Every structure is written in C-alpha cells, then in structure tokens.
Short mmCIF file of C-alpha atoms and ligand atoms in Angstrom, two decimals:
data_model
loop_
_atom_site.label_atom_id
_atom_site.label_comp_id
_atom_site.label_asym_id
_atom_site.label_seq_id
_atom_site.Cartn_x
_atom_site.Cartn_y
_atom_site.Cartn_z
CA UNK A 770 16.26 -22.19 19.60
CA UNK A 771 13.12 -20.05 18.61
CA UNK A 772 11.29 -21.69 21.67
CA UNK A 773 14.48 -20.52 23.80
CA UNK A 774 13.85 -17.05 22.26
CA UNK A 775 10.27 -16.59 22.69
CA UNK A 776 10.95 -17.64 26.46
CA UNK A 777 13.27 -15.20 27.10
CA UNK A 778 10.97 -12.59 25.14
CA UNK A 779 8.08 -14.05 27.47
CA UNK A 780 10.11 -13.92 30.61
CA UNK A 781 11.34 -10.31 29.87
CA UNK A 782 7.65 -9.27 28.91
CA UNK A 783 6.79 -10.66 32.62
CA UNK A 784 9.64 -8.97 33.70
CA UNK A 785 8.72 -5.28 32.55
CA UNK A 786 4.91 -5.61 33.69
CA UNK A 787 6.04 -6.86 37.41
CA UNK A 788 7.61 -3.53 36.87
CA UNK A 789 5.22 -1.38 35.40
CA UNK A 790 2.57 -2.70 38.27
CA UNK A 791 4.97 -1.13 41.22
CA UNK A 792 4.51 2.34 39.44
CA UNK A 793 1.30 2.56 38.18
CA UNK A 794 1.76 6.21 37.45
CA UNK A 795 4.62 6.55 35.69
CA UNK A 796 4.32 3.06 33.56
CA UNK A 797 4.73 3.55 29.62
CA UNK A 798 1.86 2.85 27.56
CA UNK A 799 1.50 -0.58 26.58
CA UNK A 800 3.07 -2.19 23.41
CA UNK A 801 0.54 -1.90 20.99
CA UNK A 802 -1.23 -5.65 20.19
CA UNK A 803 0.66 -5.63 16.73
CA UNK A 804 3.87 -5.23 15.05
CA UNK A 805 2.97 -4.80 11.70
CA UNK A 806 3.67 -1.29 10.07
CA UNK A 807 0.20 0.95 9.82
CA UNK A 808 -1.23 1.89 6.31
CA UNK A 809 -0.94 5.03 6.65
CA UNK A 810 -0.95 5.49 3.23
CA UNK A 811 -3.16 4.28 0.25
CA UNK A 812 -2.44 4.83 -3.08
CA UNK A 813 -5.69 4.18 -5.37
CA UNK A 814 -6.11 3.41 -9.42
CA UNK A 815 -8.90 2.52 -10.65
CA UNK A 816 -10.47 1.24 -13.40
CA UNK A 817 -12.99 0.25 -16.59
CA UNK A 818 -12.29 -3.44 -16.34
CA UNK A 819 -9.95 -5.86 -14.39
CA UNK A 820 -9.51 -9.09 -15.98
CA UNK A 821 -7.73 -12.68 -15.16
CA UNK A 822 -5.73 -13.70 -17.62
CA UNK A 823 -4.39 -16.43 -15.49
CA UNK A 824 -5.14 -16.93 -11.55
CA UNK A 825 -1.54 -15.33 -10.80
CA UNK A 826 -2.24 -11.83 -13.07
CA UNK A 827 -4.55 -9.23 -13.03
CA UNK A 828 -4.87 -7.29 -16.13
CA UNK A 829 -6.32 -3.67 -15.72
CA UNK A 830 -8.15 -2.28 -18.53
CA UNK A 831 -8.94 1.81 -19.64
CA UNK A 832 -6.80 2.62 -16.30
CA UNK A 833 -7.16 5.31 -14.95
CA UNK A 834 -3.96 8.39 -15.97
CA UNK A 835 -3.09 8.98 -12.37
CA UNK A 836 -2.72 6.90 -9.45
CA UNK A 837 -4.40 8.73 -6.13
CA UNK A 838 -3.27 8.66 -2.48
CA UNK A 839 -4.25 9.58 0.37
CA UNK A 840 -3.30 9.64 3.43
CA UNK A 841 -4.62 10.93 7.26
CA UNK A 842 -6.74 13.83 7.31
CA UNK A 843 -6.80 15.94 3.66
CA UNK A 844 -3.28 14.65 2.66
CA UNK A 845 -3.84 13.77 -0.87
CA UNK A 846 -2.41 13.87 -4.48
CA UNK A 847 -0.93 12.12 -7.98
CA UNK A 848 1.42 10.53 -9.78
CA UNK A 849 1.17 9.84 -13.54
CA UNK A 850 -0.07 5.72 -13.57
CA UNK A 851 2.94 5.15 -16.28
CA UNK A 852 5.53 6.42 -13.27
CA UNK A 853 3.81 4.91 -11.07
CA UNK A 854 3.02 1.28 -12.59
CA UNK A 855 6.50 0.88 -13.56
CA UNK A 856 7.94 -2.36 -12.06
CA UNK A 857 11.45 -2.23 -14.11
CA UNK A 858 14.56 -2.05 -12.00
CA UNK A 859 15.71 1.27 -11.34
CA UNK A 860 11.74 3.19 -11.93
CA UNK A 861 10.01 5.22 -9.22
CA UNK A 862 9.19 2.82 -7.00
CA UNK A 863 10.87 0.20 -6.78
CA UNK A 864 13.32 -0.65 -4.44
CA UNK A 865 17.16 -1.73 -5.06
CA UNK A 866 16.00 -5.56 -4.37
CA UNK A 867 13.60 -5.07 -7.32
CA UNK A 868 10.07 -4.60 -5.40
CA UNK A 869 7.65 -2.33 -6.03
CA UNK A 870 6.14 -0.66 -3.12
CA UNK A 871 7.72 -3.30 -1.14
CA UNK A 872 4.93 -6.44 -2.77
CA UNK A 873 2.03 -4.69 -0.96
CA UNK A 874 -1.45 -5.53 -0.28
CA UNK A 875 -3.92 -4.40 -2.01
CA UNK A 876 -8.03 -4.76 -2.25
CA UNK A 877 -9.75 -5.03 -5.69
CA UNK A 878 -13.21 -3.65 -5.41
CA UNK A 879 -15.75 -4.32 -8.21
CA UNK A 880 -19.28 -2.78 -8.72
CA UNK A 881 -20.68 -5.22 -11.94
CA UNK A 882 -23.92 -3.99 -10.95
CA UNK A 883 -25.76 -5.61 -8.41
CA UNK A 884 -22.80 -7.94 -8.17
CA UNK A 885 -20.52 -5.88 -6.06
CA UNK A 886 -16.99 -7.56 -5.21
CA UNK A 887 -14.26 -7.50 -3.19
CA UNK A 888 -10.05 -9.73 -3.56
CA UNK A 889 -7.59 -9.40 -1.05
CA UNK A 890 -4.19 -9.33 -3.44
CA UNK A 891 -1.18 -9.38 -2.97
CA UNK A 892 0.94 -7.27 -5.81
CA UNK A 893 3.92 -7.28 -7.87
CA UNK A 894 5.94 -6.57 -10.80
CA UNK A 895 3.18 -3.90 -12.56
CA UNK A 896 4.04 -3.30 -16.13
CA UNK A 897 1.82 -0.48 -17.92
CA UNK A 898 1.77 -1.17 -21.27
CA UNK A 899 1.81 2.08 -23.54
CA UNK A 900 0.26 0.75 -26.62
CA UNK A 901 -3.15 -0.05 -25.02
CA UNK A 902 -2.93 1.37 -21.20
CA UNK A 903 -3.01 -1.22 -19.29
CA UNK A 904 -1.39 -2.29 -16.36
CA UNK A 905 -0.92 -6.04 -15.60
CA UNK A 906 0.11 -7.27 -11.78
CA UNK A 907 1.54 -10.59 -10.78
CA UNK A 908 -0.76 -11.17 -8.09
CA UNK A 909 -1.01 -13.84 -5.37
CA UNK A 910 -5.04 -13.82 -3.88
CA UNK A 911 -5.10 -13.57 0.04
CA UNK A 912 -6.82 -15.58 2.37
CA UNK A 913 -9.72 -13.40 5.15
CA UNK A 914 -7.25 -13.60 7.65
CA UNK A 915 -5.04 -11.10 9.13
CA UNK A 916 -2.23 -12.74 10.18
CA UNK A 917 -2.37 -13.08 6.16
CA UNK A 918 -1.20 -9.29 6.03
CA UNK A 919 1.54 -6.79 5.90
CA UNK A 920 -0.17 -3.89 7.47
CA UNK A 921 -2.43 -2.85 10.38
CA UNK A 922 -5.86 -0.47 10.18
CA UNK A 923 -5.42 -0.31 6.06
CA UNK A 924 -8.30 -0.88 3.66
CA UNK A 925 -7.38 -4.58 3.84
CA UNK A 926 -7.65 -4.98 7.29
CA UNK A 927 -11.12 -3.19 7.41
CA UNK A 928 -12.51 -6.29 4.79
CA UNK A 929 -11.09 -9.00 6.49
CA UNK A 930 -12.86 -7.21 9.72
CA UNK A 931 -16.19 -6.74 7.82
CA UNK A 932 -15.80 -9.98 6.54
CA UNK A 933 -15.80 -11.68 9.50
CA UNK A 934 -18.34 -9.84 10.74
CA UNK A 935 -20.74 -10.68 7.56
CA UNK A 936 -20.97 -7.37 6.81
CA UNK A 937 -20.01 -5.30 3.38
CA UNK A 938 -18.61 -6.51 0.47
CA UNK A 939 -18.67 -10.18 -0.54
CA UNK A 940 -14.98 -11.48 -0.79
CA UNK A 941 -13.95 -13.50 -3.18
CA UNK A 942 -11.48 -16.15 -2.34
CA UNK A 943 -9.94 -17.33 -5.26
CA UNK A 944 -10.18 -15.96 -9.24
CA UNK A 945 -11.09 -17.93 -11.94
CA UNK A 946 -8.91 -17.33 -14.60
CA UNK A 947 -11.41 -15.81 -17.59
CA UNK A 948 -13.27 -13.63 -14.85
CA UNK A 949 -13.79 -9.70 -15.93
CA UNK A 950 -14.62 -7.41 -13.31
CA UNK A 951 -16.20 -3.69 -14.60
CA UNK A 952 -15.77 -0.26 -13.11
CA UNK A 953 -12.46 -1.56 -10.72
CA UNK A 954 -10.62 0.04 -8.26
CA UNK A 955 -7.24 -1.20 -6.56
CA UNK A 956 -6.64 0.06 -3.16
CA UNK A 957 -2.98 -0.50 -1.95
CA UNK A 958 -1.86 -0.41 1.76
CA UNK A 959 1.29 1.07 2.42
CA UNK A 960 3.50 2.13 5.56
CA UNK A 961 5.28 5.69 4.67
CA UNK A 962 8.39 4.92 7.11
CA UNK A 963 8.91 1.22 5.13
CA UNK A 964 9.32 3.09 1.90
CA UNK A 965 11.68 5.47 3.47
CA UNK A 966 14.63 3.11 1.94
CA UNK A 967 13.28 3.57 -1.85
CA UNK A 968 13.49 7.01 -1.36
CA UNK A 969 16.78 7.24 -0.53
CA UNK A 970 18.19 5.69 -3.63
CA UNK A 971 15.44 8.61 -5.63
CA UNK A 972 17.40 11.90 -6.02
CA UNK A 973 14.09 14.01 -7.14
CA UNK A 974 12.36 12.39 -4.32
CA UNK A 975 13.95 15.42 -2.81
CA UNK A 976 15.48 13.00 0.27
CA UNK A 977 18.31 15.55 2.10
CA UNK A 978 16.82 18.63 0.77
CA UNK A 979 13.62 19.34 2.98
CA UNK A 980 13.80 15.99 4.37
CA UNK A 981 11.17 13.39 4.63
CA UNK A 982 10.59 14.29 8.66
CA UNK A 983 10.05 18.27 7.60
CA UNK A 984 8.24 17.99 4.92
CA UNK A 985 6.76 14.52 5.02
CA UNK A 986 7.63 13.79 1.61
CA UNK A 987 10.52 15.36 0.85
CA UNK A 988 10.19 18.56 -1.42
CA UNK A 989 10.59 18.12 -4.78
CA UNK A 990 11.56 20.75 -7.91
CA UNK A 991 8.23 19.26 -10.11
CA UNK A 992 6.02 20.64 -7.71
CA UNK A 993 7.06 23.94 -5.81
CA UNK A 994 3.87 25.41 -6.88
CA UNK A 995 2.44 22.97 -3.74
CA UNK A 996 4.78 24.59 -1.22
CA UNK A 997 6.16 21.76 0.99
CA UNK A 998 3.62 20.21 2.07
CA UNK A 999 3.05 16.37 2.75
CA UNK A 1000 2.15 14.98 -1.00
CA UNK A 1001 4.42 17.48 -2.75
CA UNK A 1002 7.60 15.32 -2.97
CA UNK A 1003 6.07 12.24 -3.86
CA UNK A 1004 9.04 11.32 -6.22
CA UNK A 1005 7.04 12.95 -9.58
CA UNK A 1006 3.66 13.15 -7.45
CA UNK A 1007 2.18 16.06 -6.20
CA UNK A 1008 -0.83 17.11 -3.68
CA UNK A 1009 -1.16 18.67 -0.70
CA UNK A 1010 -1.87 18.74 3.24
CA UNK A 1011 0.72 19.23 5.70
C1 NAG B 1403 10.13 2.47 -16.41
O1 NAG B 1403 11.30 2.77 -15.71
C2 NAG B 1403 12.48 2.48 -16.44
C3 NAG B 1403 13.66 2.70 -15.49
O2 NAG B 1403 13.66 4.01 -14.97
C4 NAG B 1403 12.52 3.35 -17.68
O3 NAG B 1403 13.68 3.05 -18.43
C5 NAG B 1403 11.26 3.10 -18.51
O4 NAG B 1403 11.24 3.98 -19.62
C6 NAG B 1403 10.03 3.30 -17.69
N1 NAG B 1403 8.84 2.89 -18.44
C7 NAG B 1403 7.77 3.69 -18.61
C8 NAG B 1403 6.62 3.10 -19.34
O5 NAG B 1403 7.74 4.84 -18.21
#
C-alpha cells in the first residue's frame, strides 16, 4: 500500500515537472528538499553542571533563572526556568497530549576546559525541582544523522553538519551514566507554527487578542511595557523584536 502511495506521489511529482518544463517562466519554485518544520526558534538554559544520573536523564545543576530564546534577526527574550521547565499536565508548555515543547531536540554543549563537548538529545518531561534548582530531563541521546531529527537549519542540524565534516565540537554518542559535564548549556530547536496548538489551549498566551500572525507571539497583559512585539507574548515570557 505505501509502495502504491509513494508511486502515485512519484508519478504526480513527474507529472507537475513535465509541467513546470513547458513554462519555464511562470513555474513555482521548487519544493524545498525537506519537510521537516525549520527551527526557527531556540530557546537556551544553561548551566553550572549537567550530570547523568542514568543514560535516560540529564540532571542540570545551579540552572540558570531564565530560559533565553531567540529567534531570526534581534528577536529575543525570557521566561522564568520554573515556568518554563515545568513538564506537569496543564503548565506553560505543554501540550494537551502531555508534551513539552512537542519532545524537541536539543544540543548539550560542554566547555570542561580543554575538553569541550557536544550530545544530540532528545527531551522530555523537565521537572525543576524548587528545593535545590535543578531541572532533570528524560532524555533519549541522538545518533549524527539527520534523518535522526525533527527540525531543519536548527543548532542540531548545524552539529550533525560539522560533524560530518570533522569540524567543531566533538560529539558524543552515548552518556555514561556517572558523567558530569561543567559550565552547560542546552540549546532546544523548535518550529514556532508547531507550537501554535499549545498556545491555543494558553489564555495569557494572549491567542485571539493580537493574534499570533500580528504580533508573532500573541500580546500578553505581563508584558505591555514591550509593546507587541515578537517575544512579548511568550505565554509569561517577554523580549522584543518585531
Ligand atoms: C507546574 O505547573 C503546574 C500546572 O500548571 C502547577 O500546578 C505547578 O505549580 C507548576 N510547578 C512549578 C514548579 O511552577
């Protein structure tokens, strides 16, 4: 049946460029190489110390208060790291099927040193624990490969590329669990249109109000101070850039 399918795709691709060759002019650009939803977003915490406790959790240590993100150009801002760590049902970020930020990929980066390092994660179910800030992940380590993941042109992408190409930072493949990592910083790939569905079920997101196509983000009563520009809606984010 999927064979059947992916003929019919094939024949209909065939199909559209016979078409697209008669008018030369006038043909649409071409379908990009990949499906996958851009990172155009990457939200950033960082870190004292990351640690293993077992090779499915990572364990960050004397986090960071706020999470960062950033996307193109000077768009930029923060959300508290409690609001933004929380994995239980019904926080921030986390959708109605229970995942936060949709499971996304993330790199690790470590600088022990000389010894600077680099994991391709994938990350779930963060829990910030009040008592002695931390945040613990479940985590599943990626392979170099980027069929491997979600999104296209993100930080991720850009190791697996240097990767292959033996350049900048060593990858690790696997963690051992006992390893600690110093002076950490997690960056996480993210699609803004894919979380478009966890923001509708966020009131203060500000979804309906200014509207996440007019204002990018939606604006949002915490931060009116920021005007409505692209990080000031962030559900209790704020930041700036248009
Ligand atoms: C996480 O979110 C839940 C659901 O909104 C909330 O009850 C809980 O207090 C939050 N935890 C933290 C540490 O903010």
């Amino acid at each position: 049946m999927k064979t059947f399918a992916s003929a019919v795709v094939l024949l209909a691709l065939i199909a559209a460029s016979g078409a697209r060759e008669l008018q030369p002019n006038y043909a649409p650009a071409p379908a990009p190489a990949t499906s996958k939803p851009i990172a155009d977003i990457v939200f950033v915490l960082s870190a004292e110390k990351a640690s293993f406790p077992s090779s499915s959790t990572l364990e960050l240590k004397g986090v960071s208060t706020t999470a960062q993100y950033y996307g193109a150009g000077a768009r930029a801002g923060l959300i508290s790291t409690p609001i933004f760590a929380n994995g239980s049902a019904g926080a921030e970020y986390v959708a109605s099927n229970g995942e936060w930020l949709n499971v996304p990929d993330a790199v690790l980066f470590s600088n022990s040193g000389s010894n600077n390092q680099a994991i391709l994660l994938s990350l779930q179910n963060p829990l910030y624990n009040e008592d002695d800030k931390t945040v613990t992940f479940t985590i599943t380590v990626l392979p170099a490969d980027e069929s491997a993941l979600k999104t296209a042109h993100g930080v991720t992408n850009e190791l697996v590329l240097e990767h292959a190409d033996n350049v900048g930072t060593p990858l690790t493949d696997a963690v051992k669990p006992g390893t600690v990592l110093t002076d950490v910083a997690l960056f996480i790939d993210e699609n803004r249109e894919s979380l478009k569905p966890i923001a509708e079920t966020k009131y203060h997101w500000g979804w309906g109000n200014s509207g996440w196509g007019n204002s990018g983000w939606g604006g949002s009563s915490y931060n009116s101070g920021w005007g409505s520009g692209w990080g000031s809606g962030w559900g209790s984010g704020y930041g700036w850039g248009k």
